[in-house]
Each structure stands twice: as structure tokens, then as C-alpha cells.
Short mmCIF file of C-alpha atoms in Angstrom, two decimals:
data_model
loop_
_atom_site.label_atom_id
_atom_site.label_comp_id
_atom_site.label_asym_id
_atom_site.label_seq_id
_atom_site.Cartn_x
_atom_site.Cartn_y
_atom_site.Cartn_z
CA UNK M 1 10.49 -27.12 -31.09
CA UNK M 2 8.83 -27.79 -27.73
CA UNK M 3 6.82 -31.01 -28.18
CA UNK M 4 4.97 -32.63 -25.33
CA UNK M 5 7.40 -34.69 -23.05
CA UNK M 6 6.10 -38.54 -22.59
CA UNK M 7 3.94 -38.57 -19.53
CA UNK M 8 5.93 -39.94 -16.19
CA UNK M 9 5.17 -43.49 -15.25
CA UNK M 10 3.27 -43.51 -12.26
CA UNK M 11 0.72 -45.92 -10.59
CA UNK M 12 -2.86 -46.42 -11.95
CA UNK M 13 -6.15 -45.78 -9.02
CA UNK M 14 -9.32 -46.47 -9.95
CA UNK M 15 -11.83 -43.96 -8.11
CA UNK M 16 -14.96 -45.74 -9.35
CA UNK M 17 -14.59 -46.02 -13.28
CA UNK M 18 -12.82 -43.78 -13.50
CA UNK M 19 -8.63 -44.59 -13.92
CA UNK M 20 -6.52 -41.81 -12.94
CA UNK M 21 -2.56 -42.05 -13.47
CA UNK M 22 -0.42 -44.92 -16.02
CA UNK M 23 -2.11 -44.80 -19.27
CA UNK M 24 -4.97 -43.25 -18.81
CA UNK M 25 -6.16 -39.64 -19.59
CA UNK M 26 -5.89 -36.58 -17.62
CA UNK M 27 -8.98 -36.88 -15.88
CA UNK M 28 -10.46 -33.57 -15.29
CA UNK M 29 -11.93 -32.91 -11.43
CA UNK M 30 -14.53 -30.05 -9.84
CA UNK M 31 -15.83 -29.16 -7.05
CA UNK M 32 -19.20 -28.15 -5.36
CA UNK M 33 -19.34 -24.94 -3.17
CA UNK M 34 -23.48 -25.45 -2.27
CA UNK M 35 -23.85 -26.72 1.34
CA UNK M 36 -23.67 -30.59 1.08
CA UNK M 37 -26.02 -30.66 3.80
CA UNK M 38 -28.47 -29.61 1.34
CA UNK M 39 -28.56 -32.68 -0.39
CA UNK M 40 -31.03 -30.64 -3.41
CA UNK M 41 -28.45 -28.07 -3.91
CA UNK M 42 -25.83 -30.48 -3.98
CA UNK M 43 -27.10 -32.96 -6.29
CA UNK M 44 -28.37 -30.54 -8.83
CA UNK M 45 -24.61 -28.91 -8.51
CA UNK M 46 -23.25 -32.17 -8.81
CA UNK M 47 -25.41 -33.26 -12.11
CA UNK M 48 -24.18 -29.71 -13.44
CA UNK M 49 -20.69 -30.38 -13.19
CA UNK M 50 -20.94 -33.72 -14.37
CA UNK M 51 -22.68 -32.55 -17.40
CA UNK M 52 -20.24 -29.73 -18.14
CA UNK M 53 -17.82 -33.10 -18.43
CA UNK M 54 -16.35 -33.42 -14.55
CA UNK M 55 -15.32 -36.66 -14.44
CA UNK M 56 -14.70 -36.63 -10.51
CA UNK M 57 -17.25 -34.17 -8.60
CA UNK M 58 -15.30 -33.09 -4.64
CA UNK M 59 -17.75 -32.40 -2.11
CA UNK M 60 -17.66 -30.92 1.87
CA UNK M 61 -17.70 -33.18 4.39
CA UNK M 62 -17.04 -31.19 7.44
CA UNK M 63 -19.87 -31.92 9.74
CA UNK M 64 -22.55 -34.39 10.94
CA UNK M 65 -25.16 -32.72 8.62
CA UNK M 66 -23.27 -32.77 5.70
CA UNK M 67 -22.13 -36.80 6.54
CA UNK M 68 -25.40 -37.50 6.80
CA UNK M 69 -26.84 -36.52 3.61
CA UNK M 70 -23.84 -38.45 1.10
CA UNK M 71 -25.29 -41.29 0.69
CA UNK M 72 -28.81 -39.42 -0.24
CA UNK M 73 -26.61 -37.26 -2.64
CA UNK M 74 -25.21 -40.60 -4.06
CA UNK M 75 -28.70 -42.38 -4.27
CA UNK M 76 -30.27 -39.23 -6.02
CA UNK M 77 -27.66 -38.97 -8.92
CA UNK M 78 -27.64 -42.71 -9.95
CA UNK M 79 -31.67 -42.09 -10.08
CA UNK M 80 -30.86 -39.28 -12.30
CA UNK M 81 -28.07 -41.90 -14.16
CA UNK M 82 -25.20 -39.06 -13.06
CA UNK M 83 -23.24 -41.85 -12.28
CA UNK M 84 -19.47 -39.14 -11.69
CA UNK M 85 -18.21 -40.55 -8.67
CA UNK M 86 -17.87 -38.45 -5.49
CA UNK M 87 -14.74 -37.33 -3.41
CA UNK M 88 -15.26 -36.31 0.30
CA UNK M 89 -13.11 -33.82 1.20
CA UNK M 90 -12.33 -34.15 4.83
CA UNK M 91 -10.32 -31.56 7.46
CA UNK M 92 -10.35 -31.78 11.29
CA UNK M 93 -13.32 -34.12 12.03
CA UNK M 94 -13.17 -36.26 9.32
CA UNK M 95 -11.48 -39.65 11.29
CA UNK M 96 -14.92 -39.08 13.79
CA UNK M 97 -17.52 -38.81 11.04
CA UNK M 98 -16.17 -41.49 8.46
CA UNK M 99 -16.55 -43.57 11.52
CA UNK M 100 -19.81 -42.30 12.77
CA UNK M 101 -21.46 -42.42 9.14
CA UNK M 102 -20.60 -45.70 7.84
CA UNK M 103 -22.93 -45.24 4.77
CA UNK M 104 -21.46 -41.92 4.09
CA UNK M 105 -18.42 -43.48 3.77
CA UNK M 106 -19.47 -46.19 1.45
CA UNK M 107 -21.25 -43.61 -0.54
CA UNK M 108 -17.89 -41.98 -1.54
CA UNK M 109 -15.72 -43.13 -3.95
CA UNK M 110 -12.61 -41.78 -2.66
CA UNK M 111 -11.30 -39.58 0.63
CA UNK M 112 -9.17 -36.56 0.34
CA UNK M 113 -7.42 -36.25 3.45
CA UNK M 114 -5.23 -33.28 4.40
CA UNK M 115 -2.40 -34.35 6.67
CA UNK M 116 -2.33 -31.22 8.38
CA UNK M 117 -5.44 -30.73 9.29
CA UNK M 118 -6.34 -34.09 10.75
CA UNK M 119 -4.91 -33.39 14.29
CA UNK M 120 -2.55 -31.70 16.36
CA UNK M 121 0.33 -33.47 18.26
CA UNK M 122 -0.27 -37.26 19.32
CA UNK M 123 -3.44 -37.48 18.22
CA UNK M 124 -2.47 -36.29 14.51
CA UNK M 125 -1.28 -39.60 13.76
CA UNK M 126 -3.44 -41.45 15.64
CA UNK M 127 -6.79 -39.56 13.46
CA UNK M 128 -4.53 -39.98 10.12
CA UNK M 129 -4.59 -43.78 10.36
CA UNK M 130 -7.91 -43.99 11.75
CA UNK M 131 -9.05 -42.35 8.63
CA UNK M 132 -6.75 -44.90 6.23
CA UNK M 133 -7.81 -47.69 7.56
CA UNK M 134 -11.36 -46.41 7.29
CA UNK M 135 -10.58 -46.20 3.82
CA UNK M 136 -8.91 -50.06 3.46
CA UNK M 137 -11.70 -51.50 5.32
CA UNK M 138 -14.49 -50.17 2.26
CA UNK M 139 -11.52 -50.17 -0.33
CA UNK M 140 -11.73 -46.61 -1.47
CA UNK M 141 -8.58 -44.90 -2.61
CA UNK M 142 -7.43 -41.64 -0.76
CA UNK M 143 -5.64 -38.21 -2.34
CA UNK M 144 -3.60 -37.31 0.10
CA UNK M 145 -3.63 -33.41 -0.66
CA UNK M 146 -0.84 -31.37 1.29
CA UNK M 147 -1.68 -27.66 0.96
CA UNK M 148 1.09 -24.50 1.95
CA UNK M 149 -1.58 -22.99 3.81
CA UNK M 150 -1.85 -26.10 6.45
CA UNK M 151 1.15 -28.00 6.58
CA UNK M 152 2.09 -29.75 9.98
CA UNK M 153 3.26 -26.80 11.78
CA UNK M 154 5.15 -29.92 13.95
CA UNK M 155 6.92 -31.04 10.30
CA UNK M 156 7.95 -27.65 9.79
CA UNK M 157 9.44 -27.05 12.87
CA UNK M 158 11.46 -30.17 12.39
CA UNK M 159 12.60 -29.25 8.93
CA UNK M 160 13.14 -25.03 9.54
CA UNK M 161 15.57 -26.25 12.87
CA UNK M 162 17.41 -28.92 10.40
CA UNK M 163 17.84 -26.28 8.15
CA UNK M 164 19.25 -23.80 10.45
CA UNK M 165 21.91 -26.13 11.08
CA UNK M 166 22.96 -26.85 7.70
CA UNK M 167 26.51 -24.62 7.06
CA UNK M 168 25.00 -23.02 4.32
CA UNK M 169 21.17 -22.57 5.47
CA UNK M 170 18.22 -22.12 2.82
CA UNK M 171 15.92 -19.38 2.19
CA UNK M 172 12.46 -20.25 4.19
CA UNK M 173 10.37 -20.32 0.51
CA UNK M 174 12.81 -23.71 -0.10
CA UNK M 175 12.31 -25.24 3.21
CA UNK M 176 8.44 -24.68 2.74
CA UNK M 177 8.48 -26.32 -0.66
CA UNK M 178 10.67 -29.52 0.66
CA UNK M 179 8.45 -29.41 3.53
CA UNK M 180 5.44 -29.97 1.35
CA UNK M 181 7.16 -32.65 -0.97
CA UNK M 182 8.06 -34.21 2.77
CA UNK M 183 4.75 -34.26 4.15
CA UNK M 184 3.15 -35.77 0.90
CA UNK M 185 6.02 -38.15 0.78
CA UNK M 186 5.82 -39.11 4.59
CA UNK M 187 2.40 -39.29 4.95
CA UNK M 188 2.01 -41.87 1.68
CA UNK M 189 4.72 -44.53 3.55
CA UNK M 190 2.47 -43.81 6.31
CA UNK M 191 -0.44 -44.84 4.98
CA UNK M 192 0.95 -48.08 3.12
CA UNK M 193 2.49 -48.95 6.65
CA UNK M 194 -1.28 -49.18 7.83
CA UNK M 195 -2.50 -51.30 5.11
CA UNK M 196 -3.36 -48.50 1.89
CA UNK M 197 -2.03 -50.81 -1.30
CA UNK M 198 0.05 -48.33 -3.25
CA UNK M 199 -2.09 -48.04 -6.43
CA UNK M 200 -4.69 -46.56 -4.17
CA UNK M 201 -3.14 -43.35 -3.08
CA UNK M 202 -2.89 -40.10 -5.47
CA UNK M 203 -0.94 -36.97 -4.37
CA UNK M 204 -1.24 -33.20 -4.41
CA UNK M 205 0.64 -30.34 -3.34
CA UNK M 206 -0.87 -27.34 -3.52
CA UNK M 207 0.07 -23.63 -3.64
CA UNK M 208 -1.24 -20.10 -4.70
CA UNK M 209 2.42 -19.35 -6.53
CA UNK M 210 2.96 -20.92 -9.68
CA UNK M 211 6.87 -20.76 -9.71
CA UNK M 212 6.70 -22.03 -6.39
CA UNK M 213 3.79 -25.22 -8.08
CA UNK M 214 6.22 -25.84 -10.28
CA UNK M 215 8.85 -26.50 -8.62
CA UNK M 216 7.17 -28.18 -5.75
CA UNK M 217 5.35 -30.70 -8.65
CA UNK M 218 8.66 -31.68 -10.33
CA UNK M 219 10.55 -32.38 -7.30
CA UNK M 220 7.46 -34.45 -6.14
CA UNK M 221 7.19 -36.52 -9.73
CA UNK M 222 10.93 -37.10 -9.49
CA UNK M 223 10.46 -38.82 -6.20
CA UNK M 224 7.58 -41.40 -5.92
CA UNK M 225 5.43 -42.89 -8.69
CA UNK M 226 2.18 -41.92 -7.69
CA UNK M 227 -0.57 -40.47 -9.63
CA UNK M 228 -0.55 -36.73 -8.75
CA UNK M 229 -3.47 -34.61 -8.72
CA UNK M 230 -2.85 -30.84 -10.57
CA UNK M 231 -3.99 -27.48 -9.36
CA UNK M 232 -2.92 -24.23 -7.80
CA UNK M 233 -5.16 -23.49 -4.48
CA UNK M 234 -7.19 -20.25 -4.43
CA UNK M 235 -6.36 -19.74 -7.97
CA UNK M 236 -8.45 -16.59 -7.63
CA UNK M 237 -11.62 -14.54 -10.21
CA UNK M 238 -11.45 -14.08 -13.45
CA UNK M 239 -8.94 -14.05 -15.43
CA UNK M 240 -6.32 -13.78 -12.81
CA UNK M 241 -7.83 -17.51 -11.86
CA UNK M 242 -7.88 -18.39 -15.34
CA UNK M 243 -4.41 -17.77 -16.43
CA UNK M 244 -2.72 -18.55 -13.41
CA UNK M 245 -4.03 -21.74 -13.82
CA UNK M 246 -3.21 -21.89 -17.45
CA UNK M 247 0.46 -21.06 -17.03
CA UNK M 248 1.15 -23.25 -14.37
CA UNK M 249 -0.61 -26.33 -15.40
CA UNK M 250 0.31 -26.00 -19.01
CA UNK M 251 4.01 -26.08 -18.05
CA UNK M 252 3.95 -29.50 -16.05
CA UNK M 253 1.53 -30.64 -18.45
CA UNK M 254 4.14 -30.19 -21.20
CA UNK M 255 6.59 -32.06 -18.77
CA UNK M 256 4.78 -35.36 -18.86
CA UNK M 257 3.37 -34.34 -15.22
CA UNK M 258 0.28 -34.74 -13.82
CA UNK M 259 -2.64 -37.14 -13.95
CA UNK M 260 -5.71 -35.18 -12.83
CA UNK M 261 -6.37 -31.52 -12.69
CA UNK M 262 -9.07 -29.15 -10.94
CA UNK M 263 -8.63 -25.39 -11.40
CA UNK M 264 -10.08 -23.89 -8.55
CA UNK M 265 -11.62 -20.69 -9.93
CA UNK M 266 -13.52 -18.18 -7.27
CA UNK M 267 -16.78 -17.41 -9.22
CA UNK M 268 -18.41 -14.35 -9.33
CA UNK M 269 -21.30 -14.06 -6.92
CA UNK M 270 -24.39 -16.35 -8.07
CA UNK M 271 -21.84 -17.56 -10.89
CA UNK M 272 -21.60 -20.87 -13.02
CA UNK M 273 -19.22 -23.21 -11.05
CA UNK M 274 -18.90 -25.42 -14.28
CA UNK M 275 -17.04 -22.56 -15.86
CA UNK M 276 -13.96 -24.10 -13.86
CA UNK M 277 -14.82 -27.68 -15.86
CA UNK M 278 -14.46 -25.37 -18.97
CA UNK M 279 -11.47 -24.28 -18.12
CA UNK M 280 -9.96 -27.34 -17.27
CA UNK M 281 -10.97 -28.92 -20.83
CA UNK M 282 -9.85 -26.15 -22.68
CA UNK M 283 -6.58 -26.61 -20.87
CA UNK M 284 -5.97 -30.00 -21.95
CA UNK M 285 -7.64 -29.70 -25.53
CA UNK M 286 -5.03 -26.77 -26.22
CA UNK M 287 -2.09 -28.95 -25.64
CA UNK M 288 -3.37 -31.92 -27.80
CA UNK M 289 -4.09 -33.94 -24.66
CA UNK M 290 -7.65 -34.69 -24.95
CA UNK M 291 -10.52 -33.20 -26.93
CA UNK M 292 -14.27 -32.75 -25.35
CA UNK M 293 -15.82 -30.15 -27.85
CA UNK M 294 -15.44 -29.36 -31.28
CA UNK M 295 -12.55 -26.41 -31.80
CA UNK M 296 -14.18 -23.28 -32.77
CA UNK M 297 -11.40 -21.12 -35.02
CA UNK M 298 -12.88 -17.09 -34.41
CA UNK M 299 -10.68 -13.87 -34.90
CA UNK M 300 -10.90 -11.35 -32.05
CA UNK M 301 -12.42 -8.35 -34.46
CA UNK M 302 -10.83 -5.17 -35.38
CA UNK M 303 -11.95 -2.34 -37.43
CA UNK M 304 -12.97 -4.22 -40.07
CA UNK M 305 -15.71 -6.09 -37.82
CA UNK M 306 -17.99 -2.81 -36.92
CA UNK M 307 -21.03 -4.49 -36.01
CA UNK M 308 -21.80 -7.18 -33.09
CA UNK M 309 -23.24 -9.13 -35.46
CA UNK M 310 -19.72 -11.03 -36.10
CA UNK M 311 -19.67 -11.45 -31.94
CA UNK M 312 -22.72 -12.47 -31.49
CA UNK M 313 -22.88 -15.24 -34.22
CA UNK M 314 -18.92 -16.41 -32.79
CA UNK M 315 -20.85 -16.85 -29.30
CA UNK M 316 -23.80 -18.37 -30.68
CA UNK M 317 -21.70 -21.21 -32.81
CA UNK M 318 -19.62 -21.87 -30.31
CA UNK M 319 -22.45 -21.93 -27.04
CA UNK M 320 -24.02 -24.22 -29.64
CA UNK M 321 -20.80 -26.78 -30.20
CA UNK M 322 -20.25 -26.70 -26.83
CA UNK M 323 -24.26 -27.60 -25.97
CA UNK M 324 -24.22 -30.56 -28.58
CA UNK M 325 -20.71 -32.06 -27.16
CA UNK M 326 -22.06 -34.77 -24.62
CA UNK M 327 -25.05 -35.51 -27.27
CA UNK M 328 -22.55 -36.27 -29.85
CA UNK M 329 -20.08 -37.88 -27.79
CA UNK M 330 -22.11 -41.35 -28.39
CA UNK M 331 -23.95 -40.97 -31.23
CA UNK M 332 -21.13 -39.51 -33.54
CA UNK M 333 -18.19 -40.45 -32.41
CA UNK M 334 -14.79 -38.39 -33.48
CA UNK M 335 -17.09 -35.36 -33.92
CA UNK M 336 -15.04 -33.26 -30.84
CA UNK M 337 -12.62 -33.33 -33.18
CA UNK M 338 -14.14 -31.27 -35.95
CA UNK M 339 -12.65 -27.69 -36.56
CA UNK M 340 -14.92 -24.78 -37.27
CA UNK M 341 -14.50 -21.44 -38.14
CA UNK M 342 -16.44 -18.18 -37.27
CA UNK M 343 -14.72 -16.03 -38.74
CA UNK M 344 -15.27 -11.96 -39.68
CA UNK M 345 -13.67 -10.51 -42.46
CA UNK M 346 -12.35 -11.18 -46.11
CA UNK M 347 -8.70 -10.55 -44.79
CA UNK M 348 -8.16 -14.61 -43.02
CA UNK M 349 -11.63 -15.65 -42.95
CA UNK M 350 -11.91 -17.34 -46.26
CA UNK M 351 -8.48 -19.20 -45.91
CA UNK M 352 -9.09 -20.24 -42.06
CA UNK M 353 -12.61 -21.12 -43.55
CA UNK M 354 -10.72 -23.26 -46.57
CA UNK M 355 -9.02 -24.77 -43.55
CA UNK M 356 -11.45 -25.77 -40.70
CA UNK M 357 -14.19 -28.33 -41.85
CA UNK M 358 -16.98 -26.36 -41.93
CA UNK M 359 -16.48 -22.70 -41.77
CA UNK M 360 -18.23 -19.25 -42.26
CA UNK M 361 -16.96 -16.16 -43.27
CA UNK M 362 -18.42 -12.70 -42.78
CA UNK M 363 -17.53 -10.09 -45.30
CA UNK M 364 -16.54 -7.21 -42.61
CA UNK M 365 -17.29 -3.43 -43.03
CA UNK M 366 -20.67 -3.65 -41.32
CA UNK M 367 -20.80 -7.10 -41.54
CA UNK M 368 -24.17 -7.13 -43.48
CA UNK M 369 -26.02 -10.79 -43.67
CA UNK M 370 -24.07 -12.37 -46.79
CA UNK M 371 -21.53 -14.86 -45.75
CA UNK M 372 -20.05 -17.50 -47.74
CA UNK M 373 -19.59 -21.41 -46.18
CA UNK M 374 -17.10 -23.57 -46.76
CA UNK M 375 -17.48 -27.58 -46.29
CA UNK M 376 -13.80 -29.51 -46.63
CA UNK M 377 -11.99 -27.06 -48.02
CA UNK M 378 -14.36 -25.75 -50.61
CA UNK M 379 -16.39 -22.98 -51.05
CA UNK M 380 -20.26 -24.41 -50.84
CA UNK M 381 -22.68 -21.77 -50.89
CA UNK M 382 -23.52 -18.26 -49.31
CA UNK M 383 -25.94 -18.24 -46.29
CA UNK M 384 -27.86 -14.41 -46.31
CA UNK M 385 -30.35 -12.63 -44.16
CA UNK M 386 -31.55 -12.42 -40.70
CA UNK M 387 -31.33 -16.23 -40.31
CA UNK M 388 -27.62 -17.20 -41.06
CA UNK M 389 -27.07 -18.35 -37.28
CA UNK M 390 -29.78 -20.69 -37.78
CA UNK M 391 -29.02 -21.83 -40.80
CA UNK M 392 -25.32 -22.30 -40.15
CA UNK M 393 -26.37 -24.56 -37.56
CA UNK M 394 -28.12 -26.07 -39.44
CA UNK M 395 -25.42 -26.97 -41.72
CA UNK M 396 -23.11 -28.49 -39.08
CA UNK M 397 -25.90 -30.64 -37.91
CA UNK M 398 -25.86 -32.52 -40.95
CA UNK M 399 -22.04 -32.36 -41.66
CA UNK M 400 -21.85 -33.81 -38.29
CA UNK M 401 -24.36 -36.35 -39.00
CA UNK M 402 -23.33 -37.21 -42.28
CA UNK M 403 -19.12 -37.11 -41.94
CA UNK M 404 -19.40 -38.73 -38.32
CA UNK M 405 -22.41 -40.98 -38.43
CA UNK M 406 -22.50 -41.87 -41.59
CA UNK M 407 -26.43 -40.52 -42.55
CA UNK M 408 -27.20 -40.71 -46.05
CA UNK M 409 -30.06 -38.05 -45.36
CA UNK M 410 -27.84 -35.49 -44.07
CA UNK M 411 -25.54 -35.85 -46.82
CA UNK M 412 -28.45 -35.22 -49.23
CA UNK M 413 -30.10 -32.49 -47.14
CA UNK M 414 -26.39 -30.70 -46.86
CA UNK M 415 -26.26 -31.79 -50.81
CA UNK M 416 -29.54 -29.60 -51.32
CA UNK M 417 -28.68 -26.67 -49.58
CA UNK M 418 -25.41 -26.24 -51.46
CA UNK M 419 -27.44 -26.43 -54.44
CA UNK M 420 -29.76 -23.86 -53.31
CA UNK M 421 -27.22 -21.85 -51.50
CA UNK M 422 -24.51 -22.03 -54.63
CA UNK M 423 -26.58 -19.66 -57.07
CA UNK M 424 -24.49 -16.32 -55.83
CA UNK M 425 -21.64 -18.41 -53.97
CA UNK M 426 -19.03 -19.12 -56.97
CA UNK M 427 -17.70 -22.22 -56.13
CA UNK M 428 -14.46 -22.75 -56.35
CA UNK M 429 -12.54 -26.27 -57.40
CA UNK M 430 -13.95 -29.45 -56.84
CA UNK M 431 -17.12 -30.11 -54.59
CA UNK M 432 -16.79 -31.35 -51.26
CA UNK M 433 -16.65 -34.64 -50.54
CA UNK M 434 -20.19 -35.03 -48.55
CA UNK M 435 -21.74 -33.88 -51.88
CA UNK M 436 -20.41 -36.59 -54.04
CA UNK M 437 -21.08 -38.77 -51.37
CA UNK M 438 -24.98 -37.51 -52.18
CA UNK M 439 -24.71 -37.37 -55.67
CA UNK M 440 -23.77 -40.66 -55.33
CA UNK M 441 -26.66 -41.61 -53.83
CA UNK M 442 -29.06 -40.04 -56.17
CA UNK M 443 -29.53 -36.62 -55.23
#
């Protein structure tokens, strides 16, 4: 059996409150794709992401437009008590406009700087440090993200010409994955040298391959004990995107690496950037690493499920769950836990019903509007007509309230409409424990 390896020791860096690396969950990470200089567009991106559940929100820094507007981003989201902290993301310029924008670079609460793109020959190093110690002197951490598609052409060279004069050369795909672990690796020292404390760096390494991610991750893990930031790098539409992603971040997942992960999805055109936020949940609630929303049990349909009416009220329940998440996340605490069934036939549904804690079960064959609920394991009562979406909403509202907030009135409201409900339903064994717990209480 396959179980989840113990996470690798690394550092801890605190980008604002949030901890990423040592003990603390895989934080998940986004990022915008409005024009940062519009500082509307931004911030109501920004608030999106945040309230899909990005716990770090990445935004374009790239010119004096965009600098100038950051710290109106910032002061326009803690109005609006987003309170996500914000990454710059800085190629080329960014040494000249941290410097030029000193309340820009306040604003943020940490720099990603790519060492290849901060300068070419002596003045790469030179705009490198300028930008670390920019980053000591308002003590912001920095991910240092390396990316195949910009390396240091200068490292390369180096490392291609030591490698032709090794008696047994390597192919040019290994020299370009050591040259990335390198230039991460390099670049870190390089930054400590100026000042950076160690627990204030994260790494990344970044390719479009996932054999080549993987292998480029675990070399880097083995090496250095800094946090390292997960994700492949024009991960592409779709489902493509999707499962790339998937497959190559489930795998070091299992491996006890990686400490924060964005999955850069391409959207469709006019498309919801939080679906990427989705994705990066569902990721990490799949392997057992974290949960965010309660898990929604559906089958995918067959012949048996000839109507939409089994699709539409899977969507529904689980648009819904997903909806209610961040209102439940304070107020009922342990509630993203909670397994529910949608379920659309009498072939599994009743038994994954039996199983989940609150789960419906269509009959199948045309689906028509009878469907029986069960609450804990037990059969509670049959929801009919053109209202069972409704209703069945209804129903985990008060499960939710009762089972993870403790409301007496739920319980009795969810005690009533079993008793209402149970007339055609035919219970089966004893009644769920919510009901006692109204009984109990007089109902």
C-alpha cells in the first residue's frame, strides 16, 4: 500500500500570516492575469481568489504603472477585510522599480524574483542583489522561482561546456534539469551572502514536463532545506492543464515534497481564474492533506440515469457545498469534513448513501422526483416532487447546524421533517442519532 511519505523537513517563511514550509499546511497560491495597473480589476480579481480560498494572491509588477498602483491594491482589500497577502512577481525591471516605488514595495508581502531574468552579464548580479537587499531592508521574504524557459543562458553555457568534457557526457534534457537545481541552489547562497536570513527564502523550479518536474523537484528537496513552491509552468486549458497538474503534483505530494502549490491553468477566454484555486484544493483534499469543502460522493450516470435531472441536482448540491464552505468554516467548524452523496440509481446509491452522512438517492429509469435520504447511516425519509433540490438543502443546513454547531433547533426542525418525510420512506434500523438528540429534547 502506497501511504503518504512524512513531509521533508524544510525551513518555515512567514509571507504575512501565512507560514509556508516545517509544519505547516500546503498553502495553496493563485494568480491574477487583469492588468495590475488597473488597480479595480485587480482588487476585485484579487478578493475573488481569495474567496475561492487562495491563501497567497501573485500579481504583475512589470512596469511603473503597475508599481504604482500596489499599495492602492493593498489599501483597497484590507477596506474590503481581504486581508490574502500579495506576491509581486518581478522580471527585468524589477531591481529599478522596487527601488523607485518604495511603498509598492512595502505593500507586498513577498518578491518573486526570477534569476534569469533580472539581467544580462555584469549587471545580472549586480540587479539580483539590489533586489535582495531591497527585500532585507523591509523584511519581506523572496521565492526565488527558476523557470526552464529563462534560465541564465551564462549558467548554462558554463554547465553544457563542463559537461562536454565529462568522459561520458549527458544528454542536454539532464544538463538542463541540473542546471535548474544549480541556479535555484546558487542563487539562494547568493542571496544569504547579501544579508536574506535563510527562513526567508522559498524555491521553485519550474517546467512544462512533468517527468522532467519530477525529477527536477526531488533532486532539489534532496539538496537544501528550503520551503519549495509546487507547480508545472504553462500547465495549459482544460483538462490537459488539469491533469497535468494532477499527476505531477500528486506524485511529489505523496513523496513528502512540497510546501505550496499554484496550478497555473490557461482559462478559457472571459473564464473564472479561481477555477485554478479549485483545482489546487481538490488536489490536496484528494490525498488527505487538507480539506476546504465538504466531499460530495456522485456516480458519473449510465443508462440507468436517463434524465438530467440526476446531473443537474449533483451540480446543484455540490455548487451549493462549495458556496457555504468559507461561511461554515467559522461558524461550524469540522463541517468540510462532512461526506455527502448525490447519488442516481438503486444499484450503489442507497449503500454510498448508508455511507456518507447525509445522502440522497435517486431511483434511476427516468429518475422521476421520489428519492429517499439517508442521515448517519439510516434511511430518514423520502423527499418527492419538483422541490427535492431545495429541500435537500434544506436538510444539510440543519444537519450541518445541528451535528457541527450544536443547534438544538436544527436538530428538531431535521427531527420534524423525518417525521413528515418517513410516511412512504420505510425506515430501516435504528434512527439517526440527530433525532434522538431531538427527541431528547422534547420533540
Amino acid at each position: 500500500m502506497n501511504e503518504i511519505a512524512p513531509r521533508r523537513a524544510s525551513r518555515q517563511v512567514h509571507v504575512g500570516h501565512v507560514r509556508i514550509g516545517g509544519d505547516a499546511p500546503v498553502a495553496v497560491q493563485a494568480m491574477t492575469n487583469t492588468d495590475t495597473a488597473d488597480a479595480a480589476a485587480t482588487v476585485r480579481q484579487i478578493a475573488e481568489l481569495a474567496r475561492a480560498g487562495a491563501e497567497l494572491v501573485r500579481i504583475t509588477v512589470n512596469n511603473d504603472e503597475a508599481a504604482a498602483q500596489v499599495a492602492r491594491i493593498r489599501e483597497q482589500l484590507d477596506r474590503q477585510d481581504v486581508a490574502v497577502p500579495l506576491v509581486g512577481d518581478f522580471h527585468f525591471n524589477g531591481h529599478r522599480l522596487l527601488s523607485a516605488y518604495p511603498d509598492c514595495a512595502q505593500a507586498l508581502a513577498k518578491y518573486r524574483i526570477n534569476p534569469g531574468n533580472v539581467g544580462k552579464g555584469s549587471k545580472r548580479d549586480e540587479q539580483f542583489c539590489s533586489m535582495i537587499e531591497t527585500a532585507c531592508r523591509y523584511d519581506k521574504p523572496v521565492r526565488i522561482g527558476v523557470n526552464w524557459g529563462s534560465l541564465d543562458p551564462a549558467l548554462m553555457a558554463r554547465m553544457m561546456n563542463d559537461n562536454a568534457r565529462l568522459p561520458q557526457p549527458r544528454d542536454a534534457a539532464a544538463v538542463m534539469r541540473e542546471a535548474l537545481v544549480v541556479s535555484a541552489l546558487e542563487n539562494a547562497a547568493r542571496a544569504v551572502m547579501v544579508g536574506m536570513p535563510a527562513n526567508r527564502i522559498v524555491l521553485s523550479a519550474k517546467v512544462s514536463n512533468v517527468p522532467d518536474l519530477l525529477a527536477v523537484y526531488r533532486e532539489l528537496g534532496r539538496r537544501c532545506d528550503y520551503p519549495l513552491h509546487l507547480g508545472l509552468t504553462e500547465a495549459g486549458m482544460g483538462s490537459k492543464g488539469i491533469v497535468a497538474s494532477s499527476v505531477a503534483l500528486g506524485v511529489l505530494l505523496q513523496q513528502g515534497i512540497g510546501d505550496t502549490i499554484r496550478i497555473s491553468l490557461t482559462p478559457e477566454p472571459n473564464g473564472d481564474r479561481s477555477r485554478e484555486v479549485v483545482v489546487a484544493q481538490q488536489i490536496l483534499q484528494s490525498m488527505g492533506l487538507r480539506t476546504f469543502t465538504p466531499t460530495v460522493v456522485a456516480c458519473p450516470g449510465c443508462g440507468r440515469t436517463t434524465s438530467t435531472f440526476f446531473q443537474e441536482l449533483a451540480s446543484q448540491i455540490e455548487a451549493y457545498l462549495r458556496a457555504q464552505a468559507p461561511l461554515w468554516k467559522n461558524t461550524f467548524p469540522g463541517a468540510e469534513q462532512m461526506h455527502v452523496a448525490v447519488m442516481g440509481c438503486v444499484v450503489n446509491g442507497p449503500g454510498e448513501s448508508k455511507l456518507a452522512d447525509i445522502g440522497i438517492s435517486l431511483p434511476g429509469s427516468g429518475e422521476h422526483p421520489s428519492a429517499p435520504v439517508f442521515i448517519d447511516g439510516a434511511r430518514a425519509l423520502t423527499l418527492k416532487g419538483d422541490t427535492i433540490a431545495d429541500d435537500f438543502k434544506q436538510l444539510v443546513n440543519d444537519y450541518v447546524a445541528a451535528k457541527y454547531g450544536g443547534d438544538q433547533l436544527a436538530a428538531q426542525r431535521l427531527a420534524q421533517a423525518m417525521k413528515h418525510g418517513a410516511a412512504d420512506a420505510k425506515p430501516q434500523g435504528s434512527l439517526p442519532p440527530l433525532v434522538r438528540l431531538a427527541e431528547i429534547n422534547g420533540m
